PDB file of C-alpha atoms and ligand atoms in Angstrom:
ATOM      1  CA  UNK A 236      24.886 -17.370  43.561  1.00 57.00           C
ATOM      2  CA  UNK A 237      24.391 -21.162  42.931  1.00 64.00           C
ATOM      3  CA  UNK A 238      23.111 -20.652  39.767  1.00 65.00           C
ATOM      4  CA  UNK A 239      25.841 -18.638  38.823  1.00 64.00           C
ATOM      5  CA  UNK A 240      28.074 -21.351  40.123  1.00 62.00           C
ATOM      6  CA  UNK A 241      26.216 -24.400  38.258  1.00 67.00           C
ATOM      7  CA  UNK A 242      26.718 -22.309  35.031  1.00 64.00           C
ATOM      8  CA  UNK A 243      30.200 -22.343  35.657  1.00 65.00           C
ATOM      9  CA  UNK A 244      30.436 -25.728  36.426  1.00 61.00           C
ATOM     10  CA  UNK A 245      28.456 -26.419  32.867  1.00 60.00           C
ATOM     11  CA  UNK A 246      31.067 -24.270  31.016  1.00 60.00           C
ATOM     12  CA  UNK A 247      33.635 -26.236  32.354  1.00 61.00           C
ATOM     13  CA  UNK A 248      31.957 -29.350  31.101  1.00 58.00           C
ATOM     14  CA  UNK A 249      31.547 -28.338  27.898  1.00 54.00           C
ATOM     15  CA  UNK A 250      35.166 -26.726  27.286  1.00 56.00           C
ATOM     16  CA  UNK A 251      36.663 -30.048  28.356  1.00 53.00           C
ATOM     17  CA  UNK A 252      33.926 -31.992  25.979  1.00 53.00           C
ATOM     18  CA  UNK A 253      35.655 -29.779  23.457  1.00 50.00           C
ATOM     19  CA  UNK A 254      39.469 -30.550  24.069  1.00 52.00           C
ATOM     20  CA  UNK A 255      38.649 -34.046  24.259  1.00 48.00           C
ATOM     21  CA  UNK A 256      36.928 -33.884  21.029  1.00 51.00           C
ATOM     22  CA  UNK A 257      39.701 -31.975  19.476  1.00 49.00           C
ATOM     23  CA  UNK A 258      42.461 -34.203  20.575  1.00 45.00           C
ATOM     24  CA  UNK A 259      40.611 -37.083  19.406  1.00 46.00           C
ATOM     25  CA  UNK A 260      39.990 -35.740  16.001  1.00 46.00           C
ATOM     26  CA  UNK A 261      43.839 -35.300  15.426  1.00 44.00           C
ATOM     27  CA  UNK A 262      44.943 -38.577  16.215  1.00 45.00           C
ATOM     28  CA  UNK A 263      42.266 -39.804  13.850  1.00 48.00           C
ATOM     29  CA  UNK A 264      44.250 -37.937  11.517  1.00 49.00           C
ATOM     30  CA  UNK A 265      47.616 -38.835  12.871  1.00 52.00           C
ATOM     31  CA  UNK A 266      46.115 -42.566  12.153  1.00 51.00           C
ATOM     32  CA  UNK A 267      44.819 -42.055   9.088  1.00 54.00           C
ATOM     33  CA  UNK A 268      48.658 -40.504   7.259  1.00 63.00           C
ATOM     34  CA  UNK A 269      50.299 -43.239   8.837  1.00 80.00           C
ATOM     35  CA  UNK A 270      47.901 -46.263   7.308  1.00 85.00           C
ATOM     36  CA  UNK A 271      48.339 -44.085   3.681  1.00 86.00           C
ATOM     37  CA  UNK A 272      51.909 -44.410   3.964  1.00 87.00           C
ATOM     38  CA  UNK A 273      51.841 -47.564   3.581  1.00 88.00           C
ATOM     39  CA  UNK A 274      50.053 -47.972   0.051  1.00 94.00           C
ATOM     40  CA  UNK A 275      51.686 -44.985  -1.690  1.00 92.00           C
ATOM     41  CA  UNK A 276      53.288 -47.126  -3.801  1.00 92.00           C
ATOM     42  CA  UNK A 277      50.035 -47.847  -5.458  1.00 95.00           C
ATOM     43  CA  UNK A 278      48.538 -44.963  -5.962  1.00 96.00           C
ATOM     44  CA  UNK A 279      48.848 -42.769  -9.182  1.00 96.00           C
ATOM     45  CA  UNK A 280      48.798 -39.093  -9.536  1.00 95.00           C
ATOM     46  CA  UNK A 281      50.341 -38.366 -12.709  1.00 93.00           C
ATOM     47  CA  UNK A 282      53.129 -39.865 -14.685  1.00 95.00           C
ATOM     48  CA  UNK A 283      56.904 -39.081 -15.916  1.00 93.00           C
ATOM     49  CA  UNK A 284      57.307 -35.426 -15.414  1.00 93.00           C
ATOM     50  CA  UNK A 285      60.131 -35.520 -17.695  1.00 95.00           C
ATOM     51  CA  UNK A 286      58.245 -37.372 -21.140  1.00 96.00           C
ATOM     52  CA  UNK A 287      55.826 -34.999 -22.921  1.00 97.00           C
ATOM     53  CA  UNK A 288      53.104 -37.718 -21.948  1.00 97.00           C
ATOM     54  CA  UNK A 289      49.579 -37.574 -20.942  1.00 97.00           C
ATOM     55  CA  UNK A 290      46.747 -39.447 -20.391  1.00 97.00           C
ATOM     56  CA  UNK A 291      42.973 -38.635 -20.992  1.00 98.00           C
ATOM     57  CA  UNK A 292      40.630 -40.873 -18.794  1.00 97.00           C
ATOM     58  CA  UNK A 293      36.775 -40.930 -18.748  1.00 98.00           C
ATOM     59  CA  UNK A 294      34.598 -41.472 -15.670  1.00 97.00           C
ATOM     60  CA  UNK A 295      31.236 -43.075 -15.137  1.00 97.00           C
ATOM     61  CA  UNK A 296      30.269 -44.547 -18.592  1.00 97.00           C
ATOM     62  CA  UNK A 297      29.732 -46.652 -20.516  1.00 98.00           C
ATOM     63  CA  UNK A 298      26.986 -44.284 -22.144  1.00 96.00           C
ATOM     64  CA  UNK A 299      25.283 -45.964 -25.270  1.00 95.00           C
ATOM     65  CA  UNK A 300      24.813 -42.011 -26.593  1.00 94.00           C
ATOM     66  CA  UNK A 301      27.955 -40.269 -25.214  1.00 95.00           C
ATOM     67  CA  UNK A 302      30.492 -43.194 -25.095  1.00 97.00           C
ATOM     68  CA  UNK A 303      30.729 -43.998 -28.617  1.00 96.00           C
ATOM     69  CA  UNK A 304      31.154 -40.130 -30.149  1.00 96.00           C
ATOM     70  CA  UNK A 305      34.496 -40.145 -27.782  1.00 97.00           C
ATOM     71  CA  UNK A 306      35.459 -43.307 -29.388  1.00 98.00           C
ATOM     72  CA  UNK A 307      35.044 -41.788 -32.604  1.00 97.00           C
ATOM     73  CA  UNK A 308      37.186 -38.985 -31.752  1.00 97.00           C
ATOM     74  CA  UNK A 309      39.943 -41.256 -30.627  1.00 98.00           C
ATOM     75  CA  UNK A 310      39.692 -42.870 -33.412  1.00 98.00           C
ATOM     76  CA  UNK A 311      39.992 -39.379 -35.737  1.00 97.00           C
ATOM     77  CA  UNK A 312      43.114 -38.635 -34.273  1.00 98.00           C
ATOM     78  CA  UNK A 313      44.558 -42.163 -33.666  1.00 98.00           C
ATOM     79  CA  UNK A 314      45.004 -41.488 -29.729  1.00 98.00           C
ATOM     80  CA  UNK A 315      44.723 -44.321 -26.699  1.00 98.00           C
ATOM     81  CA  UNK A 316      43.044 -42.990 -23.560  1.00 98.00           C
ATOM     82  CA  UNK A 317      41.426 -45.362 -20.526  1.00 98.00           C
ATOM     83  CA  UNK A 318      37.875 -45.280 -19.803  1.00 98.00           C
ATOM     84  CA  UNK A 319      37.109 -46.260 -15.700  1.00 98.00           C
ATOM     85  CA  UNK A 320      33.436 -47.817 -16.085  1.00 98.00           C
ATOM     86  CA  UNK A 321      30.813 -48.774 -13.762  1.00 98.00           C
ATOM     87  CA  UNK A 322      30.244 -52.175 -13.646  1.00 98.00           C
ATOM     88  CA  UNK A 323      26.521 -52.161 -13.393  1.00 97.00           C
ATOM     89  CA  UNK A 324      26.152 -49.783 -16.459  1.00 98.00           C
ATOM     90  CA  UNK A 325      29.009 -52.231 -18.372  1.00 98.00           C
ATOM     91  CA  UNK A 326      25.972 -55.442 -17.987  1.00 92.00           C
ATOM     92  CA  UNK A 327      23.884 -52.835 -20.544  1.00 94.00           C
ATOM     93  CA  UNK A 328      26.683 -51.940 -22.666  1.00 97.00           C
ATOM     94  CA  UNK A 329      28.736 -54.846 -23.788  1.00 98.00           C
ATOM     95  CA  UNK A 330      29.384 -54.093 -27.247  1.00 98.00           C
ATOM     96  CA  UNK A 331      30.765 -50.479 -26.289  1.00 98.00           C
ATOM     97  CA  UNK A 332      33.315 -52.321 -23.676  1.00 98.00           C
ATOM     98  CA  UNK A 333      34.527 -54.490 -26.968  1.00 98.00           C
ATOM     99  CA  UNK A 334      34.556 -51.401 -29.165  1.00 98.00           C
ATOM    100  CA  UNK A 335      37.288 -50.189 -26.786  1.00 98.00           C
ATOM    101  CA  UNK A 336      39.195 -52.928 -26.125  1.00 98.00           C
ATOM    102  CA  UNK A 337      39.637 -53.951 -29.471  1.00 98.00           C
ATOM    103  CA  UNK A 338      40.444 -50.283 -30.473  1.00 98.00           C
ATOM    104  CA  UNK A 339      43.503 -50.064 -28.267  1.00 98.00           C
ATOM    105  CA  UNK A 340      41.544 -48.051 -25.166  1.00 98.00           C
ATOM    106  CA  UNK A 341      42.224 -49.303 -21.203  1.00 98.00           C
ATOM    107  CA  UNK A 342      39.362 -50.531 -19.341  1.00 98.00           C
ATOM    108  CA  UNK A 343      39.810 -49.405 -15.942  1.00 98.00           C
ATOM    109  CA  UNK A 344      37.370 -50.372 -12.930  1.00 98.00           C
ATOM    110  CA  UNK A 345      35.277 -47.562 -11.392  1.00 98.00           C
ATOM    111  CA  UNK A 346      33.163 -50.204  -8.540  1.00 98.00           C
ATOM    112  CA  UNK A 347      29.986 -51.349  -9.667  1.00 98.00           C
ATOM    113  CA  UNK A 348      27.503 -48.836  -8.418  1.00 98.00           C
ATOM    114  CA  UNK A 349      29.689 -45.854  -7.704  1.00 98.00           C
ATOM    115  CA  UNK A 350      30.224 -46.104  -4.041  1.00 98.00           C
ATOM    116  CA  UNK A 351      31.615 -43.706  -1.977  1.00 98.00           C
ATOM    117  CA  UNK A 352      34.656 -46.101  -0.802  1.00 97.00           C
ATOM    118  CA  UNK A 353      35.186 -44.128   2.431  1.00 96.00           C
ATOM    119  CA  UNK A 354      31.312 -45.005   3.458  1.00 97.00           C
ATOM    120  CA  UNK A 355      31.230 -48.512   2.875  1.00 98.00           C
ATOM    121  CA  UNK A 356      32.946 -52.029   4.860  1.00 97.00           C
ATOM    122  CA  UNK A 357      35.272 -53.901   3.266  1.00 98.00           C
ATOM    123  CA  UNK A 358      32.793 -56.666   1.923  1.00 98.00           C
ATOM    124  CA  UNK A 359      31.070 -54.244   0.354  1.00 98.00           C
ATOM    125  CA  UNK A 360      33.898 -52.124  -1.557  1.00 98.00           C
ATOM    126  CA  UNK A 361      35.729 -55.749  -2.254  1.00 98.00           C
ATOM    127  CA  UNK A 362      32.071 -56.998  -3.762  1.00 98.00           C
ATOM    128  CA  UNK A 363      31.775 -54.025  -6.314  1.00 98.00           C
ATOM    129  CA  UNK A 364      35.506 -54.085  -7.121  1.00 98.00           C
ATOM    130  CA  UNK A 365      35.127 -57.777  -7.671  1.00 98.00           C
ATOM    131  CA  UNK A 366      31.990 -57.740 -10.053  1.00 98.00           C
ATOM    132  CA  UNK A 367      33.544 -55.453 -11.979  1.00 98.00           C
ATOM    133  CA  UNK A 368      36.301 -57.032 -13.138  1.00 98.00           C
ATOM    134  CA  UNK A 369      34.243 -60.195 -13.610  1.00 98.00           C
ATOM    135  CA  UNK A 370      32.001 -58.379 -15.903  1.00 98.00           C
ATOM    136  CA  UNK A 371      34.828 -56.397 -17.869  1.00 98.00           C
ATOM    137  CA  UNK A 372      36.464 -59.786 -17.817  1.00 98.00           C
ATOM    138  CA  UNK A 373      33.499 -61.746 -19.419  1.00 98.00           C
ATOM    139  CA  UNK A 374      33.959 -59.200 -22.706  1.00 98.00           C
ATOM    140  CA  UNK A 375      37.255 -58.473 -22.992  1.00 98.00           C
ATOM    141  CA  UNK A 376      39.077 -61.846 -21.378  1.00 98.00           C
ATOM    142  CA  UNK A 377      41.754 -59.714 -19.098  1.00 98.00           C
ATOM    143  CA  UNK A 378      40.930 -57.934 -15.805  1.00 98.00           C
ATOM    144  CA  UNK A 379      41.292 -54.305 -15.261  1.00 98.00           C
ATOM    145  CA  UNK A 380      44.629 -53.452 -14.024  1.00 98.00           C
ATOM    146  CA  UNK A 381      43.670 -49.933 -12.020  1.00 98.00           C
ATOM    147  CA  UNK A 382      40.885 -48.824 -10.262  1.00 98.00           C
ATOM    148  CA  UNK A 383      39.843 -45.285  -9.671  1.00 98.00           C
ATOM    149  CA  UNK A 384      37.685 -44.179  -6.677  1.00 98.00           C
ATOM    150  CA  UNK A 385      34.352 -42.756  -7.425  1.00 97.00           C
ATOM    151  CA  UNK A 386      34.933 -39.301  -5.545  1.00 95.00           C
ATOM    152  CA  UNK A 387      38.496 -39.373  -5.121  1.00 94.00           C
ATOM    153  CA  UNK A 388      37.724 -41.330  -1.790  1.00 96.00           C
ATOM    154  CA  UNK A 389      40.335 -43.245  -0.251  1.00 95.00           C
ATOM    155  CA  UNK A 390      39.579 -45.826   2.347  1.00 96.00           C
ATOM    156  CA  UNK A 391      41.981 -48.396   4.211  1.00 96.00           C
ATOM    157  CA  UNK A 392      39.901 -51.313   3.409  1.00 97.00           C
ATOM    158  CA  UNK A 393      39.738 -50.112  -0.575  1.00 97.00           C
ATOM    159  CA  UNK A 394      43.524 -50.012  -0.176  1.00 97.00           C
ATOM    160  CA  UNK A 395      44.078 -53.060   1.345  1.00 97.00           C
ATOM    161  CA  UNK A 396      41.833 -54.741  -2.038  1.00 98.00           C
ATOM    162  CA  UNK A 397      43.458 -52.852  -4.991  1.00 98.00           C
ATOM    163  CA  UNK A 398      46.626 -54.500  -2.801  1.00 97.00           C
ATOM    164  CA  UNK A 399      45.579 -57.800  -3.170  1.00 97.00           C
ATOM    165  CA  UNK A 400      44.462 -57.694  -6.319  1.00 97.00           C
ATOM    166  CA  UNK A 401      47.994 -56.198  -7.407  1.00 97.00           C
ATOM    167  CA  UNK A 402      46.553 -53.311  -8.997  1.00 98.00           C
ATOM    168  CA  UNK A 403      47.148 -49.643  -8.802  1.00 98.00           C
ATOM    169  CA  UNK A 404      44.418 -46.922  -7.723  1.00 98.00           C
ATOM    170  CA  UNK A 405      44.761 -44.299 -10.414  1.00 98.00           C
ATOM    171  CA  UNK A 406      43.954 -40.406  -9.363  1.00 96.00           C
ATOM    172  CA  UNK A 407      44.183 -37.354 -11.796  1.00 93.00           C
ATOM    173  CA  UNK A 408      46.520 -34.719 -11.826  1.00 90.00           C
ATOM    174  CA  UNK A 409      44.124 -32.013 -10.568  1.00 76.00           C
ATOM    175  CA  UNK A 410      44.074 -30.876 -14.185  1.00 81.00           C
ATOM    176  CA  UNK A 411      40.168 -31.096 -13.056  1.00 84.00           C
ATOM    177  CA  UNK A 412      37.481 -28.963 -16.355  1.00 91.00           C
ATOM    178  CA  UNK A 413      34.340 -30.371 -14.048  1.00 92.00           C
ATOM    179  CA  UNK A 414      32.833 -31.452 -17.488  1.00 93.00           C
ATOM    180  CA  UNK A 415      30.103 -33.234 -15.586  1.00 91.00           C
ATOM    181  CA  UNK A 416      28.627 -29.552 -14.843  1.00 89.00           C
ATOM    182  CA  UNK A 417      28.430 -28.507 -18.209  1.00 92.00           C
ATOM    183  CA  UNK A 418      30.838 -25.378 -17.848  1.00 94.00           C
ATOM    184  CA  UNK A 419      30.424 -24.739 -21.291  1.00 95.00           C
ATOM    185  CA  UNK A 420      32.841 -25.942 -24.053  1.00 96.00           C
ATOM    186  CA  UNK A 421      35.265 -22.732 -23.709  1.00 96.00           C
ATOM    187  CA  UNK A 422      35.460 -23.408 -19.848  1.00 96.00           C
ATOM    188  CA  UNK A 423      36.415 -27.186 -20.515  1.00 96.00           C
ATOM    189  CA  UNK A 424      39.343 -26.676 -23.131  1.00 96.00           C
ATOM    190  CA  UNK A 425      40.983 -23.629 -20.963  1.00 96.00           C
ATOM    191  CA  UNK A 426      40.952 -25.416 -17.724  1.00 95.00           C
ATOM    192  CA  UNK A 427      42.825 -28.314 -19.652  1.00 96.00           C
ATOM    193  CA  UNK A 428      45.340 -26.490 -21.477  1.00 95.00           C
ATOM    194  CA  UNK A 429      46.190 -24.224 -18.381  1.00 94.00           C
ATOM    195  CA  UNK A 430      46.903 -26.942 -16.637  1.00 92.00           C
ATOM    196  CA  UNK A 431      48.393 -29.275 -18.916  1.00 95.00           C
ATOM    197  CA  UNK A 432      52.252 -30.434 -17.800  1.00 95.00           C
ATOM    198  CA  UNK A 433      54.286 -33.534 -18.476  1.00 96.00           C
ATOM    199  CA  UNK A 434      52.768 -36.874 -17.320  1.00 96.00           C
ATOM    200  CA  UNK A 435      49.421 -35.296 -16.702  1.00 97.00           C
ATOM    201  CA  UNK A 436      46.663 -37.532 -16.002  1.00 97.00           C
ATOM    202  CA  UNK A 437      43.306 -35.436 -17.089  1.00 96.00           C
ATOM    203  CA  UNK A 438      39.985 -36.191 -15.970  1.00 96.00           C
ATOM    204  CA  UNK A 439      36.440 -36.293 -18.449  1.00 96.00           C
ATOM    205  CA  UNK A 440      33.425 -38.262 -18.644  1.00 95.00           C
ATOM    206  CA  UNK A 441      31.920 -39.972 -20.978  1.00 94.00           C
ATOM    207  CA  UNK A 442      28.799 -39.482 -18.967  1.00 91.00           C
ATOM    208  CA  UNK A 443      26.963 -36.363 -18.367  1.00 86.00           C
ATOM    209  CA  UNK A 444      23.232 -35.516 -17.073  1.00 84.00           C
ATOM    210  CA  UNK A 445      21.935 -33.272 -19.500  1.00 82.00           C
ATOM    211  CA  UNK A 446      20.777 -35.311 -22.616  1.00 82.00           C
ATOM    212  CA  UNK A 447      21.719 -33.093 -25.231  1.00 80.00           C
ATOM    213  CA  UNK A 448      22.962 -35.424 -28.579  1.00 79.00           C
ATOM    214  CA  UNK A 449      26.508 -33.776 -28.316  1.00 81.00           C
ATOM    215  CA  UNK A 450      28.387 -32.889 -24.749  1.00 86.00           C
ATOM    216  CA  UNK A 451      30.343 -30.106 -24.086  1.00 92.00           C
ATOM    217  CA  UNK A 452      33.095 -32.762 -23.128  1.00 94.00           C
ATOM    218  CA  UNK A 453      33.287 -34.147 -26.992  1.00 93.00           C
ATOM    219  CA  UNK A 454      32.522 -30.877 -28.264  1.00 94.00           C
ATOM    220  CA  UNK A 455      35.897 -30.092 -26.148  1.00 96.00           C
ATOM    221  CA  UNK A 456      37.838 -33.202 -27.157  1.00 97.00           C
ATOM    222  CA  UNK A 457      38.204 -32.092 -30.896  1.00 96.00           C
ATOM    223  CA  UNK A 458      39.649 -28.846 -29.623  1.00 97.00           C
ATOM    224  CA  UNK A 459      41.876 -29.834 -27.240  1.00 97.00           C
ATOM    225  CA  UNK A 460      42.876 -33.154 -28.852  1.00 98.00           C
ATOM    226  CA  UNK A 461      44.406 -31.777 -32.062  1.00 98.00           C
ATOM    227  CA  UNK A 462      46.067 -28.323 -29.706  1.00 97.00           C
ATOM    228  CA  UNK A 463      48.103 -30.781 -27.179  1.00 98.00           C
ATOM    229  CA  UNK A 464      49.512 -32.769 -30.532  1.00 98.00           C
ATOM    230  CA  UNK A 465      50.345 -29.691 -32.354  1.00 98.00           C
ATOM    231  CA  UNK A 466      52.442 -28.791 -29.281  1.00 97.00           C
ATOM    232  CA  UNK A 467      54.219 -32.443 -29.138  1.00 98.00           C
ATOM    233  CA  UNK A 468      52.330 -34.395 -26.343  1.00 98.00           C
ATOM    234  CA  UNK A 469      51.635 -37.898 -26.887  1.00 98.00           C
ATOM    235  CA  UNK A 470      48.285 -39.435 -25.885  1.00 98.00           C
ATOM    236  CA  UNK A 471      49.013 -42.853 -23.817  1.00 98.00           C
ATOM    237  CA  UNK A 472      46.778 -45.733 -22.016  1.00 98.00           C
ATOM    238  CA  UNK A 473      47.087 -45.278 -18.257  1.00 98.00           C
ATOM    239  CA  UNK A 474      49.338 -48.659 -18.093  1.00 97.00           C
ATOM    240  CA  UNK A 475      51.518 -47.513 -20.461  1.00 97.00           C
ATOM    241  CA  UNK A 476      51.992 -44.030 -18.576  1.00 97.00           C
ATOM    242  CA  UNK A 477      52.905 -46.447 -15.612  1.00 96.00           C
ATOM    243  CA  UNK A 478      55.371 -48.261 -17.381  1.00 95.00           C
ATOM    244  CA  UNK A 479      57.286 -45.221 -18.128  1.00 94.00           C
ATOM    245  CA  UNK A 480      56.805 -44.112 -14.714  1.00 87.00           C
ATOM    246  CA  UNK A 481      58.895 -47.445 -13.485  1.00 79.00           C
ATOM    247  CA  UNK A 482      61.000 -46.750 -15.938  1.00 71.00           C
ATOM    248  CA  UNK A 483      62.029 -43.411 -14.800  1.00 64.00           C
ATOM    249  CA  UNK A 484      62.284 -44.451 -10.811  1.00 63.00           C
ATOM    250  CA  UNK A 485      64.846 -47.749 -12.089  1.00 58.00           C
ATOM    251  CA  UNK A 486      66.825 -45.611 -14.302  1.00 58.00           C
ATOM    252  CA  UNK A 487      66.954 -42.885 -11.185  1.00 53.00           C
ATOM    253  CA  UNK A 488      68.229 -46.154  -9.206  1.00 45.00           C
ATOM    254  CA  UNK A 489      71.220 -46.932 -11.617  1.00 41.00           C
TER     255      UNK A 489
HETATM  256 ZN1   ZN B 261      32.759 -41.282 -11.120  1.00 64.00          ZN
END
């Protein structure tokens, strides 16, 4: 009988432990919309639905084998895209980070090590968003003017930075070919032109594990490069898909 009773009494415990937990849990969450609410404004999910504009951006170089075959590309079909480099790998690269500049391309900042923004302080995230527009600064003489989050992560404290530094954070339009895996070439282009829309902002790398001389991702470029021209989009920096952005919102304000 009083064992049955001191089970009971644990049950209890540990439904209430439970509830507590759960409640807590949602006003973390409850916490967390209302803190994103407040820097909206600077984050970037895809541009002027109504402009038959995209944007290609590559993650995670510069890549001394990888890097410069996109460039090429670009360069083939005279199209501007933004490239959001580590800052550690920049230090090795410096001549690539020129290449692009003085071609036209957007140098975006992509932290120094790629942190996970969401696991570190703020001294930390400020610290490898800092060093990396020093060192993109050093080469090209301006400082990035968007940042994206390695992961998609968004943290307060990363907010409250890009903020200061009056930049913008710069996401993707979930037009998302997960490159980086090596889906094959096929996989890559469909999953693009699928999802392509207006002001789509589509996710590559110029970075990818397996060392082969050619990636699937450039392999993929000069496919869906020439398509999405043939069908009348124009290829644009990430600034410059901003601009028209504003441009919209004022003209929507008139
Ligand atoms: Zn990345």
């Amino acid at each position: 009988m009083r064992k049955t009773i001191y089970a009971l009494i644990l049950g209890a415990i540990v439904l209430i432990g439970i509830s507590i937990r759960n409640i807590s849990n949602r006003e973390t969450e409850v916490f967390e919309n209302t803190w994103k609410e407040d820097y909206e404004d600077l984050i970037v999910k895809y541009g002027n639905t109504n402009e038959k504009l995209l944007a290609l951006t590559f993650d995670d170089g510069p890549d001394e084998d990888f890097t410069p075959q996109i460039l090429d590309i670009l360069k083939k079909y005279n199209v501007k895209a933004t490239f959001y480099v580590i800052g550690e790998k920049v230090q090795y690269n410096k001549k690539i980070i020129k290449r692009q500049y003085e071609e036209g391309h957007e140098i975006g900042n992509h932290t120094y090590t790629h942190i996970n923004v969401s696991k570190n302080g703020y001294n930390k995230i400020n610290k490898e968003i800092g060093d990396t527009q020093s060192v993109v600064k050093s080469i090209t003489g301006v400082y990035p003017k968007t940042f994206r989050p390695p992961y998609r992560a968004i943290s307060k404290d990363m907010c409250e930075i890009i903020k200061q530094k009056d930049m913008n954070i710069v996401l993707w339009s979930y037009v998302d070919a997960r490159d980086w895996e090596s889906p094959g070439v096929t996989s890559i282009v469909k999953s693009i032109e699928d999802g392509i829309q207006n002001g789509c902002i589509i996710l590559l790398h110029d970075y990818n594990k397996v060392r082969s001389p050619k990636s699937q991702t450039i392999e993929a470029l000069d496919i869906i490069i020439p398509d999405l021209l043939e069908k009348g989009y124009k290829f644009v920096t990430i600034s410059e898909l901003i601009e028209h952005l504003e441009k919209n919102t004022n003209d929507e304000k008139k």
